[in-house]
Amino acid sequence: MYYMRKAIEEAKRSIEHQDIPIGALIVYKNEVIASRHNEVELQQDVCAHAEILTIKDAAKVIGYKYLLDCSLYVTLEPCTMCAGAIVLARIPNLIYAASDPKTGACKSLYSITQDHRLNHRCNVVSGILEKESSALIREFFKNIRGIGNRESGIGNRESVVGSR
């Protein structure tokens, strides 16, 4: 729970730039080596998900593209892009807080991280601090809809967690 709490704290930083509050961190040998939050709106880059940014940072720290012996903690179930990156980075452990019924690719819609047809699979644990993470995301969308920010499209999203 300690690492997930840190991921939730990281997720809160996304709100400063109107990004969906999703945070991720990677632990190696009981030490957080990378921690990021969503920056899709900030960077105007659909690939700037917390998981992708964290994986890139962790690879730089370790000095190797494969994140063996690492664990990824994330506040929302990864999408297909992020699940694919997790497999390609060979991260052995994925722990996420809230499920994502609209875009979740680790259990909800797909099981990319555990697909036996792929060259790597990882252990997946879900539901750690799920209520806290879900509440953070719901509150974000409640507030952003109140602002009525139609320019970036944020206010038009129908799902609480369906679009990152």
CSV table of N, CA, C and O in Angstrom, one decimal, residues 4-15 19-23 37 75-76 98 129-144 160-161:
chain,number,residue,atom,x,y,z
A,4,MET,N,1.6,2.4,-3.6
A,4,MET,CA,0.4,2.8,-4.3
A,4,MET,C,0.0,4.2,-3.7
A,4,MET,O,-0.4,5.1,-4.5
A,5,ARG,N,0.2,4.4,-2.5
A,5,ARG,CA,-0.1,5.8,-1.9
A,5,ARG,C,0.8,6.8,-2.6
A,5,ARG,O,0.4,7.9,-2.9
A,6,LYS,N,2.1,6.5,-2.8
A,6,LYS,CA,3.0,7.4,-3.5
A,6,LYS,C,2.6,7.6,-4.9
A,6,LYS,O,2.7,8.7,-5.4
A,7,ALA,N,2.0,6.6,-5.6
A,7,ALA,CA,1.5,6.7,-6.9
A,7,ALA,C,0.3,7.6,-7.0
A,7,ALA,O,0.2,8.4,-7.9
A,8,ILE,N,-0.5,7.5,-6.0
A,8,ILE,CA,-1.7,8.4,-5.9
A,8,ILE,C,-1.2,9.9,-5.7
A,8,ILE,O,-1.8,10.8,-6.3
A,9,GLU,N,-0.2,10.1,-4.9
A,9,GLU,CA,0.3,11.4,-4.7
A,9,GLU,C,0.9,12.0,-6.0
A,9,GLU,O,0.7,13.1,-6.3
A,10,GLU,N,1.6,11.1,-6.7
A,10,GLU,CA,2.1,11.5,-8.0
A,10,GLU,C,1.0,11.9,-9.0
A,10,GLU,O,1.0,12.8,-9.7
A,11,ALA,N,-0.1,11.1,-9.0
A,11,ALA,CA,-1.3,11.3,-9.8
A,11,ALA,C,-1.9,12.7,-9.6
A,11,ALA,O,-2.3,13.4,-10.6
A,12,LYS,N,-1.9,13.2,-8.4
A,12,LYS,CA,-2.4,14.5,-8.1
A,12,LYS,C,-1.7,15.6,-8.8
A,12,LYS,O,-2.3,16.7,-9.0
A,13,ARG,N,-0.5,15.4,-9.1
A,13,ARG,CA,0.3,16.4,-9.8
A,13,ARG,C,-0.2,16.7,-11.2
A,13,ARG,O,0.0,17.7,-11.8
A,14,SER,N,-0.9,15.7,-11.8
A,14,SER,CA,-1.5,15.8,-13.1
A,14,SER,C,-2.5,16.9,-13.2
A,14,SER,O,-2.7,17.6,-14.2
A,15,ILE,N,-3.2,17.1,-12.1
A,15,ILE,CA,-4.3,18.1,-12.0
A,15,ILE,C,-3.8,19.5,-12.3
A,15,ILE,O,-4.6,20.3,-12.9
A,19,ASP,N,-4.5,17.4,-16.6
A,19,ASP,CA,-4.4,16.0,-17.1
A,19,ASP,C,-5.1,15.1,-16.2
A,19,ASP,O,-5.2,15.3,-15.0
A,20,ILE,N,-5.7,14.0,-16.7
A,20,ILE,CA,-6.4,13.0,-15.9
A,20,ILE,C,-5.4,12.5,-14.8
A,20,ILE,O,-4.3,12.1,-15.2
A,21,PRO,N,-5.8,12.5,-13.6
A,21,PRO,CA,-4.8,12.2,-12.5
A,21,PRO,C,-4.5,10.7,-12.4
A,21,PRO,O,-5.2,9.9,-11.7
A,22,ILE,N,-3.5,10.3,-13.1
A,22,ILE,CA,-3.0,8.9,-13.1
A,22,ILE,C,-1.5,9.1,-12.8
A,22,ILE,O,-0.8,9.9,-13.4
A,23,GLY,N,-1.1,8.3,-11.8
A,23,GLY,CA,0.3,8.3,-11.5
A,23,GLY,C,0.9,6.9,-11.5
A,23,GLY,O,0.2,5.9,-11.4
A,37,HIS,N,3.5,11.2,-13.7
A,37,HIS,CA,2.1,11.3,-13.9
A,37,HIS,C,1.7,11.6,-15.3
A,37,HIS,O,2.6,11.9,-16.1
A,75,THR,N,-2.0,3.9,-10.8
A,75,THR,CA,-3.3,4.2,-10.2
A,75,THR,C,-4.5,3.7,-11.0
A,75,THR,O,-5.6,3.7,-10.4
A,76,LEU,N,-4.3,3.5,-12.3
A,76,LEU,CA,-5.4,3.0,-13.1
A,76,LEU,C,-4.9,1.9,-14.0
A,76,LEU,O,-3.8,1.9,-14.5
A,98,ALA,N,-7.3,1.0,-9.7
A,98,ALA,CA,-8.6,0.9,-10.2
A,98,ALA,C,-8.7,0.3,-11.6
A,98,ALA,O,-7.8,0.5,-12.4
A,129,LEU,N,-5.9,0.1,-3.0
A,129,LEU,CA,-6.4,1.5,-2.9
A,129,LEU,C,-7.3,1.9,-4.0
A,129,LEU,O,-7.3,3.1,-4.5
A,130,GLU,N,-8.1,1.0,-4.5
A,130,GLU,CA,-9.0,1.3,-5.6
A,130,GLU,C,-10.0,2.4,-5.4
A,130,GLU,O,-10.2,3.3,-6.2
A,131,LYS,N,-10.6,2.5,-4.2
A,131,LYS,CA,-11.5,3.5,-3.9
A,131,LYS,C,-10.9,4.9,-3.9
A,131,LYS,O,-11.5,5.8,-4.5
A,132,GLU,N,-9.7,5.0,-3.4
A,132,GLU,CA,-9.0,6.3,-3.4
A,132,GLU,C,-8.7,6.8,-4.8
A,132,GLU,O,-8.9,7.9,-5.1
A,133,SER,N,-8.2,5.9,-5.6
A,133,SER,CA,-7.8,6.2,-6.9
A,133,SER,C,-9.0,6.6,-7.8
A,133,SER,O,-9.0,7.6,-8.5
A,134,SER,N,-10.1,5.8,-7.7
A,134,SER,CA,-11.3,6.1,-8.4
A,134,SER,C,-11.9,7.4,-8.0
A,134,SER,O,-12.4,8.2,-8.8
A,135,ALA,N,-11.9,7.7,-6.7
A,135,ALA,CA,-12.5,8.9,-6.2
A,135,ALA,C,-11.7,10.1,-6.8
A,135,ALA,O,-12.3,11.2,-7.1
A,136,LEU,N,-10.4,10.0,-6.8
A,136,LEU,CA,-9.6,11.1,-7.4
A,136,LEU,C,-9.9,11.4,-8.8
A,136,LEU,O,-10.1,12.5,-9.2
A,137,ILE,N,-10.1,10.3,-9.6
A,137,ILE,CA,-10.4,10.5,-11.0
A,137,ILE,C,-11.9,11.0,-11.2
A,137,ILE,O,-12.1,12.0,-12.0
A,138,ARG,N,-12.8,10.5,-10.4
A,138,ARG,CA,-14.2,11.0,-10.5
A,138,ARG,C,-14.2,12.5,-10.1
A,138,ARG,O,-14.9,13.3,-10.8
A,139,GLU,N,-13.5,12.9,-9.1
A,139,GLU,CA,-13.5,14.3,-8.6
A,139,GLU,C,-12.9,15.2,-9.7
A,139,GLU,O,-13.4,16.3,-10.0
A,140,PHE,N,-11.9,14.7,-10.4
A,140,PHE,CA,-11.3,15.5,-11.4
A,140,PHE,C,-12.3,15.8,-12.5
A,140,PHE,O,-12.4,16.9,-13.0
A,141,PHE,N,-13.0,14.7,-13.0
A,141,PHE,CA,-13.9,14.9,-14.1
A,141,PHE,C,-15.1,15.8,-13.6
A,141,PHE,O,-15.6,16.6,-14.4
A,142,LYS,N,-15.5,15.6,-12.4
A,142,LYS,CA,-16.6,16.5,-11.9
A,142,LYS,C,-16.2,17.9,-11.9
A,142,LYS,O,-16.9,18.8,-12.4
A,143,ASN,N,-15.0,18.2,-11.5
A,143,ASN,CA,-14.5,19.6,-11.5
A,143,ASN,C,-14.2,20.1,-12.9
A,143,ASN,O,-14.5,21.3,-13.2
A,144,ILE,N,-13.6,19.3,-13.8
A,144,ILE,CA,-13.3,19.8,-15.1
A,144,ILE,C,-14.6,20.0,-15.9
A,144,ILE,O,-14.6,20.9,-16.7
A,160,VAL,N,-15.7,8.3,-16.8
A,160,VAL,CA,-14.8,8.7,-15.7
A,160,VAL,C,-13.4,8.4,-16.0
A,160,VAL,O,-12.5,9.2,-15.8
A,161,VAL,N,-13.2,7.2,-16.5
A,161,VAL,CA,-11.8,6.8,-16.8
A,161,VAL,C,-11.6,6.3,-18.2
A,161,VAL,O,-10.6,5.7,-18.5
